[in-house]
Tab-separated table of C-alpha atoms in Angstrom:
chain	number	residue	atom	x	y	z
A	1	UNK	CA	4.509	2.519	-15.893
A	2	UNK	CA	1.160	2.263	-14.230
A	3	UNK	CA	1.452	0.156	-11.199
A	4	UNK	CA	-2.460	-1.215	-11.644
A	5	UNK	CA	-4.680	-3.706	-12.571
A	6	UNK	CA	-6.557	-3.624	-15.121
A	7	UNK	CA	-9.434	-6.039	-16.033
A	8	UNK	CA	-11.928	-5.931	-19.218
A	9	UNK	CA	-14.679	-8.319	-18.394
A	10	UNK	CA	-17.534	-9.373	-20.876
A	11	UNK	CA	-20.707	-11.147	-21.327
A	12	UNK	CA	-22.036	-9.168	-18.369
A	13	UNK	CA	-24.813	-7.176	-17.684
A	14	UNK	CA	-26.247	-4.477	-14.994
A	15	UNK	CA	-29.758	-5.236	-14.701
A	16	UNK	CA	-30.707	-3.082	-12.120
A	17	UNK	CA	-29.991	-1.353	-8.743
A	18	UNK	CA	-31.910	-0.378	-5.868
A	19	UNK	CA	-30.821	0.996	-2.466
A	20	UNK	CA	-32.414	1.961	1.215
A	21	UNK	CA	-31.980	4.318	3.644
A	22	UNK	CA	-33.412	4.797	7.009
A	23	UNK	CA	-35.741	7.459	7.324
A	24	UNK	CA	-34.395	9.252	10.360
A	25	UNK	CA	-32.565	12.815	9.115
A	26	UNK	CA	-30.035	14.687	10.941
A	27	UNK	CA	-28.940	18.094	9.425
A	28	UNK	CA	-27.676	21.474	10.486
A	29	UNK	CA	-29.310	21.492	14.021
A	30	UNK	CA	-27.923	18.179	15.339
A	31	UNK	CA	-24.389	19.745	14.345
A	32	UNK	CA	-24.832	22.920	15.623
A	33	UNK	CA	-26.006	21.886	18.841
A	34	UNK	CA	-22.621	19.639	19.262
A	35	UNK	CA	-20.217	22.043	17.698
A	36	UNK	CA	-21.701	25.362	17.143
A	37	UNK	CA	-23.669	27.304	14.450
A	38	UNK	CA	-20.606	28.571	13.458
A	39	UNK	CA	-18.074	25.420	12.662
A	40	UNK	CA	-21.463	23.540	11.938
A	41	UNK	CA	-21.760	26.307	8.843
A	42	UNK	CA	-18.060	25.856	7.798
A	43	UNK	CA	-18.324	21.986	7.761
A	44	UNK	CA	-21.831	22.198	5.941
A	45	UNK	CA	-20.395	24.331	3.197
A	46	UNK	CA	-16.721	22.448	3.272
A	47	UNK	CA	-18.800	18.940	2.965
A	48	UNK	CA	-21.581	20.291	0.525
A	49	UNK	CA	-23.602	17.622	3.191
A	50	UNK	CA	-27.094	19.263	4.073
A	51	UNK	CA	-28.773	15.944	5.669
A	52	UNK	CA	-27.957	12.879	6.339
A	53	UNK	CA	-29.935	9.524	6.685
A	54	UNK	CA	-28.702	7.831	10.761
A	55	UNK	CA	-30.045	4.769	11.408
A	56	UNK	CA	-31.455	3.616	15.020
A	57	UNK	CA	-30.041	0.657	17.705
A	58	UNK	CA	-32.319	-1.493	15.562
A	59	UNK	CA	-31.277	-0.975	12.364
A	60	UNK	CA	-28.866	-2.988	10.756
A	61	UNK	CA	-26.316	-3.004	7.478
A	62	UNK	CA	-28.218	-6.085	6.011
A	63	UNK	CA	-31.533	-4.912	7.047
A	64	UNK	CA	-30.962	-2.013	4.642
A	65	UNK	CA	-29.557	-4.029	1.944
A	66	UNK	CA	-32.535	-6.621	2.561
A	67	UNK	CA	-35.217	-4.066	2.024
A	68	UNK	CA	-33.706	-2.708	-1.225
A	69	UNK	CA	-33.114	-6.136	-2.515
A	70	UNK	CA	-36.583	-6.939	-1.884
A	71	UNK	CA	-37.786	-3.644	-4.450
A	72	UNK	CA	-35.566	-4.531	-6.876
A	73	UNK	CA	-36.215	-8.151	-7.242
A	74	UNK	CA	-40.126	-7.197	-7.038
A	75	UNK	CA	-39.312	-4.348	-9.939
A	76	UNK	CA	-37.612	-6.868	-12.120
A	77	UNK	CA	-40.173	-9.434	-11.357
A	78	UNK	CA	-36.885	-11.528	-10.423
A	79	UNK	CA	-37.256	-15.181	-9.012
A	80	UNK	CA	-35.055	-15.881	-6.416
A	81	UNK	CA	-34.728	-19.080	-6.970
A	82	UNK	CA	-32.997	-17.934	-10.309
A	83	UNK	CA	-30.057	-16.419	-8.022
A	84	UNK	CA	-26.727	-18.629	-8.193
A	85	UNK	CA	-24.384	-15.791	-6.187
A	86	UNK	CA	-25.344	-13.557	-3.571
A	87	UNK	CA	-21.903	-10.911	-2.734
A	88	UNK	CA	-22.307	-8.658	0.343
A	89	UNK	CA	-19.905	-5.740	0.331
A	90	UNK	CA	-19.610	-4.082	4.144
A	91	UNK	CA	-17.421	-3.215	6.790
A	92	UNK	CA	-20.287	-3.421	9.071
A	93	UNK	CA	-21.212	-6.653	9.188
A	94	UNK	CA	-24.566	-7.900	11.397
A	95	UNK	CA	-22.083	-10.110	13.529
A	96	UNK	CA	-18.261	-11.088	13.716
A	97	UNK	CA	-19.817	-14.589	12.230
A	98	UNK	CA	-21.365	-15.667	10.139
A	99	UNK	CA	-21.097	-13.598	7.278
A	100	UNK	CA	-23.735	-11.127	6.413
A	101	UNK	CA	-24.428	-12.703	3.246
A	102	UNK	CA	-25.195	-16.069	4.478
A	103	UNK	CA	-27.834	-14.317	6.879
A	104	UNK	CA	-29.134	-12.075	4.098
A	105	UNK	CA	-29.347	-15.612	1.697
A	106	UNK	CA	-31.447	-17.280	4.922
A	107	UNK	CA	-33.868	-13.672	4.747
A	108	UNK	CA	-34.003	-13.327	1.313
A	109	UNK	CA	-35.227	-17.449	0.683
A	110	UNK	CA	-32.214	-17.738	-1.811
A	111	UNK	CA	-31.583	-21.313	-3.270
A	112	UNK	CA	-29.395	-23.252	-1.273
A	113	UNK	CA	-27.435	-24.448	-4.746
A	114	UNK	CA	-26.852	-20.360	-4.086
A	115	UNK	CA	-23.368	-19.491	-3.515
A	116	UNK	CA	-22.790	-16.202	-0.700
A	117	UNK	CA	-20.040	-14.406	0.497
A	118	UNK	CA	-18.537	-11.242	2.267
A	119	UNK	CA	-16.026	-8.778	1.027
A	120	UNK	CA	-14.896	-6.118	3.372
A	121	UNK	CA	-14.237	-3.128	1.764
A	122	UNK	CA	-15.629	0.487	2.137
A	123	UNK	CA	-15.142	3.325	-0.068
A	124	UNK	CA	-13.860	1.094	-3.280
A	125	UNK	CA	-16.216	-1.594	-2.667
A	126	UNK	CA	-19.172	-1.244	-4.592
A	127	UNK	CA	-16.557	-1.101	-7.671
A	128	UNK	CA	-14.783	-4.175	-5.999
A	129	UNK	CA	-17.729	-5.750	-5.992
A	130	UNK	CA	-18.710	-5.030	-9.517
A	131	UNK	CA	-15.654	-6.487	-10.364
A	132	UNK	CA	-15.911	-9.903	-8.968
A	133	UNK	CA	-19.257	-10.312	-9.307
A	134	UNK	CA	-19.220	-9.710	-13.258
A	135	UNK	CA	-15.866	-11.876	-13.252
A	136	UNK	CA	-17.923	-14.777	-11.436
A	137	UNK	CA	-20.455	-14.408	-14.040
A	138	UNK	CA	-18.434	-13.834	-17.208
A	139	UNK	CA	-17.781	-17.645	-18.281
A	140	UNK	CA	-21.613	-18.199	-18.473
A	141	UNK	CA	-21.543	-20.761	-16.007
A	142	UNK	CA	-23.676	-18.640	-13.257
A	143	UNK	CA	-26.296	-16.594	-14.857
A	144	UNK	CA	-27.301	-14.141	-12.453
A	145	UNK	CA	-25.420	-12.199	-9.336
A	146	UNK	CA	-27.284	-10.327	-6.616
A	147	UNK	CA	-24.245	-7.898	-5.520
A	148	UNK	CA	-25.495	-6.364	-1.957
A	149	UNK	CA	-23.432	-2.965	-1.033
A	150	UNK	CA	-24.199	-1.122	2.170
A	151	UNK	CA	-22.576	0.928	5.844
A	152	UNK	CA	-24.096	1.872	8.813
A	153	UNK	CA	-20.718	3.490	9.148
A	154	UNK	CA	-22.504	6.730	11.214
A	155	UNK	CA	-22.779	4.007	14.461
A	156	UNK	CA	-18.579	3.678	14.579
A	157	UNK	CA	-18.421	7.415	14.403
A	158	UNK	CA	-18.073	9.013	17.564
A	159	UNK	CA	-20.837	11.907	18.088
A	160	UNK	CA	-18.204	14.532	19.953
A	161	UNK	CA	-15.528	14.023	16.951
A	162	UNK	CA	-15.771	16.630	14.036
A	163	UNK	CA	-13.543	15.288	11.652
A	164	UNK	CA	-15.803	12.134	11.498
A	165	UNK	CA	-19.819	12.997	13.053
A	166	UNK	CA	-20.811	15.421	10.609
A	167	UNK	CA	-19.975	13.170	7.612
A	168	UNK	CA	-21.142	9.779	7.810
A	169	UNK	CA	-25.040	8.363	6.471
A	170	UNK	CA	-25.995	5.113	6.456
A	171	UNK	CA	-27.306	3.242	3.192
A	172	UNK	CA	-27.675	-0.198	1.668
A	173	UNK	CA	-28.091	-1.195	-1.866
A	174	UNK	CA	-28.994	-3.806	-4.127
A	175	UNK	CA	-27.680	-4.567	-7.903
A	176	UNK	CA	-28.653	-7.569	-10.199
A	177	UNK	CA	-26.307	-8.550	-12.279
A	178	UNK	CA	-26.605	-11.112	-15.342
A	179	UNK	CA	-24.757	-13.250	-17.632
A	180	UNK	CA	-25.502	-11.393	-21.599
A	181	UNK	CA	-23.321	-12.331	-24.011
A	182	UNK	CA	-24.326	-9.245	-25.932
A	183	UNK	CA	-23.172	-6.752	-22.933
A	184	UNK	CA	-20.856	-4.552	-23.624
A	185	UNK	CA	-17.681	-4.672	-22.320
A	186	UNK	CA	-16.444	-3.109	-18.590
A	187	UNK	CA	-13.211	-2.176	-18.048
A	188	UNK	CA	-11.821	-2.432	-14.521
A	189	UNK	CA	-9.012	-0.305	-12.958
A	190	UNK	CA	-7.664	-1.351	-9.466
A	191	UNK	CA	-4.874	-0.277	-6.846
A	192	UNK	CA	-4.245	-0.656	-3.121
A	193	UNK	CA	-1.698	1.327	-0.844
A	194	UNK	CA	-1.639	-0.673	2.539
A	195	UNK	CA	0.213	1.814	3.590
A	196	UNK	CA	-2.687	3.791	4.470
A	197	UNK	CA	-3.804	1.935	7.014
A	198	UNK	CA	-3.694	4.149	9.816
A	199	UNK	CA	-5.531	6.739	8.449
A	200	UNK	CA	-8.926	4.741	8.197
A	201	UNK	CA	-9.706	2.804	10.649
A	202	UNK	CA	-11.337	1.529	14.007
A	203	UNK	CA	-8.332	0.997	15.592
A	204	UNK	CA	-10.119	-1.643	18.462
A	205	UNK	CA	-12.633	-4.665	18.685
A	206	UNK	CA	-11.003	-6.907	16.072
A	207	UNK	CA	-8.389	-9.061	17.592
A	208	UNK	CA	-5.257	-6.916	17.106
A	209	UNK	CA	-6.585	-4.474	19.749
A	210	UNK	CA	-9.421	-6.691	21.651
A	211	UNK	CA	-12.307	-4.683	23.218
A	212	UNK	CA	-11.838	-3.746	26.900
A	213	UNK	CA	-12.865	-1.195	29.593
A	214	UNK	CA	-10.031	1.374	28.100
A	215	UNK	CA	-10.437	0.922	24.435
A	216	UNK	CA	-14.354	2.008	25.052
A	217	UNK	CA	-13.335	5.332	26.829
A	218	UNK	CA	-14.028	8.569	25.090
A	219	UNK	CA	-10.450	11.038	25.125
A	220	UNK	CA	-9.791	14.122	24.422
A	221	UNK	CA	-7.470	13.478	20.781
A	222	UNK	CA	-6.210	16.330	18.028
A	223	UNK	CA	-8.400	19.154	18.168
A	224	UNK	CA	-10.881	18.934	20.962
A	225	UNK	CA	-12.330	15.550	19.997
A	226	UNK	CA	-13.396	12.949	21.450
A	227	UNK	CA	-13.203	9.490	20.501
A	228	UNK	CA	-12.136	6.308	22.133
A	229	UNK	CA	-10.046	3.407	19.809
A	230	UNK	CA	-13.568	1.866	19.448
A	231	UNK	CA	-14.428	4.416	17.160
A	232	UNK	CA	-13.753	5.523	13.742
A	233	UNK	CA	-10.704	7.864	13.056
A	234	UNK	CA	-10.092	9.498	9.973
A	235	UNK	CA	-6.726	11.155	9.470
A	236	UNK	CA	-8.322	14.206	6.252
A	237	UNK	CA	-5.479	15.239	5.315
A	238	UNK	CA	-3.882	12.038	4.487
A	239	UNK	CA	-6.945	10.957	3.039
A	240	UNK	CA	-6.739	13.896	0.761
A	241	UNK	CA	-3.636	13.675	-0.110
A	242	UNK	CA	-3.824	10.225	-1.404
A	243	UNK	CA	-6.997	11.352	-3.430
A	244	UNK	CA	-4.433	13.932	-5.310
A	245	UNK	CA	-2.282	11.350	-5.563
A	246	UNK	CA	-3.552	8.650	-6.614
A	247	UNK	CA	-7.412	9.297	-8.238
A	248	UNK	CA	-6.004	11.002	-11.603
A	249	UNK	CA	-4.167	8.631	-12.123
A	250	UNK	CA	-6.407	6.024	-11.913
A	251	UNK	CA	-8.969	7.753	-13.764
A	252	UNK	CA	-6.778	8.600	-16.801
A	253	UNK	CA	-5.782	4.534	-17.117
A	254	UNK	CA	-9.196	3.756	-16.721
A	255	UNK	CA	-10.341	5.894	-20.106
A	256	UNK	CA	-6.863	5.471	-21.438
A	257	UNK	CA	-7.752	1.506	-21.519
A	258	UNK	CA	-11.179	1.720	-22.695
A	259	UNK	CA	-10.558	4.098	-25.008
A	260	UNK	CA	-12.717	6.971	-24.005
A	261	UNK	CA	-12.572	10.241	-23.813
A	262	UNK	CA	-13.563	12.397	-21.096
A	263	UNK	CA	-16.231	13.705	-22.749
A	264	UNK	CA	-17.299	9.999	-23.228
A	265	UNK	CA	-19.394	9.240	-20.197
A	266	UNK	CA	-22.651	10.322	-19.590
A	267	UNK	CA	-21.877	10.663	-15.820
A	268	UNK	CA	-18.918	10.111	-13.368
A	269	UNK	CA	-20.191	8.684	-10.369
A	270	UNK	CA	-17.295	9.116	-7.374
A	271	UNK	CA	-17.437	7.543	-4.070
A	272	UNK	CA	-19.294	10.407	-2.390
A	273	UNK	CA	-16.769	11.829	0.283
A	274	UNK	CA	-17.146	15.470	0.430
A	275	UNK	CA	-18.225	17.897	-1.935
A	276	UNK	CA	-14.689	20.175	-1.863
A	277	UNK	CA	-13.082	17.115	-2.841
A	278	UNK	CA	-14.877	16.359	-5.522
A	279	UNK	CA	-15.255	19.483	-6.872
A	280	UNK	CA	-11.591	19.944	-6.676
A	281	UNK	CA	-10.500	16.696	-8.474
A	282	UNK	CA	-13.169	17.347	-11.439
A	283	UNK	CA	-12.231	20.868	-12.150
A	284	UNK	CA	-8.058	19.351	-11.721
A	285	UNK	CA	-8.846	16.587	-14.424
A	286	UNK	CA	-11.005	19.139	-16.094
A	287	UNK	CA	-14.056	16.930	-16.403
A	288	UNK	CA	-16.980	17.980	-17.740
A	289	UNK	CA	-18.240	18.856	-14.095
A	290	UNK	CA	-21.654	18.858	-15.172
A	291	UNK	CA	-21.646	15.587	-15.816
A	292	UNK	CA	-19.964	14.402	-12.474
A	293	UNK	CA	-22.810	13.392	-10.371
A	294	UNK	CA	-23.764	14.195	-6.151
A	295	UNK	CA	-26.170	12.911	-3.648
A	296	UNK	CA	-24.235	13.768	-0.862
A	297	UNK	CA	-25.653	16.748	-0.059
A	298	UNK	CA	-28.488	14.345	1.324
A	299	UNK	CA	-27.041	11.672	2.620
A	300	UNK	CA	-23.625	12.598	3.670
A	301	UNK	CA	-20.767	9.736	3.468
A	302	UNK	CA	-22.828	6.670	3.012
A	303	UNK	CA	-19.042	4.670	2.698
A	304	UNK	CA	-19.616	1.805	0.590
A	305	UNK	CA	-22.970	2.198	-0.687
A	306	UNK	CA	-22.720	6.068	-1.906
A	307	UNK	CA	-21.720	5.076	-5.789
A	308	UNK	CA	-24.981	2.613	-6.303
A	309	UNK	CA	-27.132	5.075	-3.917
A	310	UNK	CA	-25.749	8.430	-6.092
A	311	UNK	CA	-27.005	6.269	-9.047
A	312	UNK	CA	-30.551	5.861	-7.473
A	313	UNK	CA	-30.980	9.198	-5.994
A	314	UNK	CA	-29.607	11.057	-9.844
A	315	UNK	CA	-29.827	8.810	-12.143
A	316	UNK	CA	-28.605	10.167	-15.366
A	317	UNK	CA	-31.114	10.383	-17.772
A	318	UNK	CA	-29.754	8.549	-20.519
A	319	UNK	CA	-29.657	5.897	-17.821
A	320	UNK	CA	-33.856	5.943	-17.424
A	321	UNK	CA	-33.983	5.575	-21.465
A	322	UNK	CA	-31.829	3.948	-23.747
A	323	UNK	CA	-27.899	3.146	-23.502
A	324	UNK	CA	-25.659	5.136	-20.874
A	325	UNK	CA	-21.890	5.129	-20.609
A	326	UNK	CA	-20.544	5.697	-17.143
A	327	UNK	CA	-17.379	6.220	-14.916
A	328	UNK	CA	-17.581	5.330	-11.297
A	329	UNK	CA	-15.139	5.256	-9.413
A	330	UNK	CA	-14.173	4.333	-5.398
A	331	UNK	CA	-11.303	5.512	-3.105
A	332	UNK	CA	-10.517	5.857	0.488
A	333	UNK	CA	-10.167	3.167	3.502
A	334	UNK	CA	-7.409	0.815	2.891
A	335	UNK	CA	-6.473	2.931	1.346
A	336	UNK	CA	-7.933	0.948	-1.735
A	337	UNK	CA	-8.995	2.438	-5.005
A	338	UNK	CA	-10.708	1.095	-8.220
A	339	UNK	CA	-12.843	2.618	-10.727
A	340	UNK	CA	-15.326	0.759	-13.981
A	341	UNK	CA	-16.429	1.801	-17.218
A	342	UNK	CA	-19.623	0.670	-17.470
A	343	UNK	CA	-21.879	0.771	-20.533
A	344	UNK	CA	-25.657	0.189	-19.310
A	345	UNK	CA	-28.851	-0.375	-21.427
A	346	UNK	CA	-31.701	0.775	-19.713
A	347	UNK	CA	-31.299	-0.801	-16.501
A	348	UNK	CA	-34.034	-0.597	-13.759
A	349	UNK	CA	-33.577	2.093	-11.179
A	350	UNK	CA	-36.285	1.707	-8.330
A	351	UNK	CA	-37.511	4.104	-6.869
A	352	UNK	CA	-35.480	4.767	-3.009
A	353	UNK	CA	-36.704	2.967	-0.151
A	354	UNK	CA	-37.052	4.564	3.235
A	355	UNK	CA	-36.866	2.164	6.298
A	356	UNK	CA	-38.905	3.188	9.204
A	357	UNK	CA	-37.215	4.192	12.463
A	358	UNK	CA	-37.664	1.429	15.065
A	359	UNK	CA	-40.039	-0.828	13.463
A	360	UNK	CA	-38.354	-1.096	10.500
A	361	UNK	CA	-41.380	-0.968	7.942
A	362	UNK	CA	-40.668	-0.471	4.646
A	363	UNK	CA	-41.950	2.553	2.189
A	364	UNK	CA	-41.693	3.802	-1.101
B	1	UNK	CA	5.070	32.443	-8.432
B	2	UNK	CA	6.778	34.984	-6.405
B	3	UNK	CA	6.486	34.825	-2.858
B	4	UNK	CA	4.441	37.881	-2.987
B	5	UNK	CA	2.216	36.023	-5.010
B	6	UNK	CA	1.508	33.055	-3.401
B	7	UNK	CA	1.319	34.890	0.526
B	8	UNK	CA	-1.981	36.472	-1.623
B	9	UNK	CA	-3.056	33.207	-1.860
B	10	UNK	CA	-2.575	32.540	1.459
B	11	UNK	CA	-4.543	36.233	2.453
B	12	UNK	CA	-7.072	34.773	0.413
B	13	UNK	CA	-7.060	31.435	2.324
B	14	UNK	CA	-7.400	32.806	6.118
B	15	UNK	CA	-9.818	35.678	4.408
B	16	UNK	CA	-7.416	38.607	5.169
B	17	UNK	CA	-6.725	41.795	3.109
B	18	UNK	CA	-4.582	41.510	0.270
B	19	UNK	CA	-0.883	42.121	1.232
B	20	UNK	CA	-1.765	41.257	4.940
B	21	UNK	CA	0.281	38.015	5.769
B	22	UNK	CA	3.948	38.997	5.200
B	23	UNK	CA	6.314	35.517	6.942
B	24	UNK	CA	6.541	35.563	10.040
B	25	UNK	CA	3.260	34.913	11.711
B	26	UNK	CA	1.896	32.215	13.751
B	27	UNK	CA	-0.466	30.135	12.322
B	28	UNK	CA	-2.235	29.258	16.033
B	29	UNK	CA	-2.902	33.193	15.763
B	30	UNK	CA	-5.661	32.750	12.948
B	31	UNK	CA	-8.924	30.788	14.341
B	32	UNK	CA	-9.375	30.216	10.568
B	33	UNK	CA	-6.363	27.754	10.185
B	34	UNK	CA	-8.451	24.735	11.087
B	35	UNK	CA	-8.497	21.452	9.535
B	36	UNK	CA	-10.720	22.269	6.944
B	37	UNK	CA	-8.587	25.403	6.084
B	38	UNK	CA	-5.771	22.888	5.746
B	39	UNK	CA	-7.641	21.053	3.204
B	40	UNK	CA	-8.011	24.133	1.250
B	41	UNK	CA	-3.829	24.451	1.550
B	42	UNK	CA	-3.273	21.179	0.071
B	43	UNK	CA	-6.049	22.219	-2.598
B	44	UNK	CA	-4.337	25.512	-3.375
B	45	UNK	CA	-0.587	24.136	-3.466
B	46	UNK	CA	-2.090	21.185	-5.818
B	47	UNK	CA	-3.748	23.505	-8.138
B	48	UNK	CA	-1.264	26.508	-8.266
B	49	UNK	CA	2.137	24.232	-8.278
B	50	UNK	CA	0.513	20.448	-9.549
B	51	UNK	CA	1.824	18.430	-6.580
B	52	UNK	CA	0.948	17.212	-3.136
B	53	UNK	CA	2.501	18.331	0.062
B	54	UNK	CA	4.045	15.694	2.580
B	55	UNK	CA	1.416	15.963	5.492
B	56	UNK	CA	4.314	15.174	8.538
B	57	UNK	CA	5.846	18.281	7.253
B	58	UNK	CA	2.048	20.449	6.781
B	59	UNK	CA	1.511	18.849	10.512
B	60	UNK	CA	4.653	20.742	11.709
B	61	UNK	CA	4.073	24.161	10.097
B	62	UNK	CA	3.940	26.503	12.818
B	63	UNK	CA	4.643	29.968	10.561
B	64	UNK	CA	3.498	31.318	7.683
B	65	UNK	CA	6.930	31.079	6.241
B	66	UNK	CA	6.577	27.187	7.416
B	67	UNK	CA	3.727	26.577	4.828
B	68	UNK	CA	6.338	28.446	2.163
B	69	UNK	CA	9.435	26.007	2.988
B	70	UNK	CA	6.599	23.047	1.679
B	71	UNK	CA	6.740	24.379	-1.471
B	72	UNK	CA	10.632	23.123	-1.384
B	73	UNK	CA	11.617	26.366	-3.535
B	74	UNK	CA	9.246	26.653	-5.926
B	75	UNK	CA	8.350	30.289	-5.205
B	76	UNK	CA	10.885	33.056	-6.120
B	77	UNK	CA	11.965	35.750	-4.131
B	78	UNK	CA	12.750	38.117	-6.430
């Protein structure tokens, strides 16, 4: 009846998660002063998004996820030559090639008996990732993941578009993952509707729709915008729509097949899109909405990286002390979907890092 | 719900009086009915009536009574 996947993994645990953001803040004056007080009001109290972490020219995807690798393996007092699979999860990669994680293994002095690769996904991915990571690790034969998550999704958005600008933040995380045969269990729920394409997407500079003069042009599109096919579009209502459709759903297999209630987790974690949203598909579901967690109201849309950087920024506090259950859950670009029941014990949550603007120091 | 009913939800929506919106108007007429307005549509139609409306057919809504017809008869008319 359910058309998706579900996967129960074992022998795995979350050891701890870290995540950066760039330091630079743009909030209610930056809108207001490209779309007026008034709409920059609406959109403020539509989003729930106060502020929002932008990074500069110089800062890049993997220089995010670097820095918060580099607290959390100091944290755990983690040797990297103990690492056997770096995963980078982005959709804004450092170049076309190589892949980010091969860089971010050079940076990070990784083993070269260290395995690294790329998945590019956005708003699912951090669960994605989760999911292969802990499946890579789950026959005991690699002992500990480093699972790198991060955007700098606020450089494809174009500044004079409102249905994108005012959302995105830019964020990169880190989580250490480890083989434990006494973990408990996580139980994966996945879906994809390629039929969404359209809705989410740069439409130019891959190679169906090669960068030229004219894809780089800034028109006038739907509603005063302006964005050229370089830049991101986002189609809300489809994107909401899908969210009706197809986030209850998932959310009710995922308990359903671990066997929790609703009132079971300590906190749902969703990909952090917009606040109405949110708010709207808790109180439908009737969740416990004071358990369902937000960090958006500081750093907007941070695409792949919100669920791990939500963690960081509100950790639950049964996560700082003892054994936590939680529900997080992805959904959006692809339009791809997938949500984990996770059962942590006292995993590390460093503090947040803040990379500097333009030199790109690093402080906690 | 009665169309009554739900045009109250609509007043609501495009924060009019009560009994204000009665069929017939255009939605271009109300600087409210933006996209995020829309958003709250699609929230209001899920929560009152538990399903999603097709967006090709919310993109061609011109009229009040437009936004109605998406509900595919599940308002009465008395």
């Amino acid at each position: 009846m359910i058309e998706m996947s579900v996967a129960r993994v074992a022998n795995v645990r979350l050891t701890g998660i870290a995540a950066a953001v760039p330091e630079q803040v743009f909030g209610l004056e930056q809108l207001s002063s490209e779309f007026g007080e008034r709409d920059a009001q609406k959109i403020n109290d539509l989003t729930g998004i106060r502020r929002r972490h932008i990074t500069d020219a110089n800062i890049c995807t993997s220089d995010l996820c670097y820095a918060a690798a580099l607290q959390l393996l100091s944290d755990l007092e983690c040797n990297v030559a103990t690492i056997d699979v770096l995963v980078m999860v982005t959709q804004t990669p450092d170049y076309i090639l190589p892949a980010t994680s091969c860089a971010l293994h050079g940076r990070l002095n990784l083993p070269k008996s260290c395995s690294a690769f790329d998945l590019n996904l956005g708003c699912s991915g951090y669960v994605y990732g989760l999911w292969v990571v802990s499946q890579l690790l789950a026959s005991g034969h690699l002992k500990r993941a480093l699972l790198l998550v991060g955007d700098t999704i606020s450089k494809l958005a174009s500044p004079q578009d409102r249905s994108v600008a005012p959302l995105f933040g830019d964020a990169g995380t880190a989580t250490l993952l480890e083989y434990d045969p006494s973990a408990a269990e996580m139980v994966f729920v996945m879906g994809t509707d390629g039929s969404g394409e359209s809705h989410l997407i740069v439409p130019a500079g891959g190679f169906r729709n090669p960068r030229s003069s004219s894809t780089s042009e800034r028109t006038a599109r739907e509603g005063g915008n302006l964005r050229s096919d370089e830049d991101l579009y986002m189609n809300g209502n489809e994107i909401f729509a899908f969210t009706l459709r197809e986030v209850p759903t998932m959310l009710e297999s995922l308990l359903e097949a671990a066997g929790w209630s609703k009132d079971t987790p300590d906190a749902y974690v969703f990909h952090q899109a917009n606040r109405f949203m949110l708010e709207h598909l808790s109180k439908r579901m009737k969740l416990p909405t004071d358990r369902v967690l937000y960090a958006l109201q500081e750093f907007g849309n941070t695409s792949s990286a919100s669920i791990p950087l939500t963690l960081v920024d509100q950790p639950p506090s049964s996560l700082k002390d003892g054994t936590s259950k939680l529900v997080l859950a992805g959904f959006g670009v692809g339009f791809s979907w997938a949500g984990v029941t996770l059962t942590c014990t006292s995993p590390k949550i460093s503090n947040l890092v803040y990379l500097q603007h333009r030199n790109s120091e690093v402080s906690t | 719900m009665t169309k009554e009913v739900f045009l109250q939800l609509l007043d609501e929506l495009l924060e009019l009086e009560p009994g204000t919106l009665t069929g017939n108007e255009n939605l271009k007429d109300y600087e409210i009915w933006d996209s995020m307005t829309v958003l709250g549509f699609i929230a209001l139609v899920d929560e009152h009536f538990g399903f999603t409306v097709s967006t090709e057919r919310l993109a061609q809504a011109k009229t009040v009574d437009d936004l109605v017809a998406l509900l595919d008869g599940r308002v009465s008319y008395k």
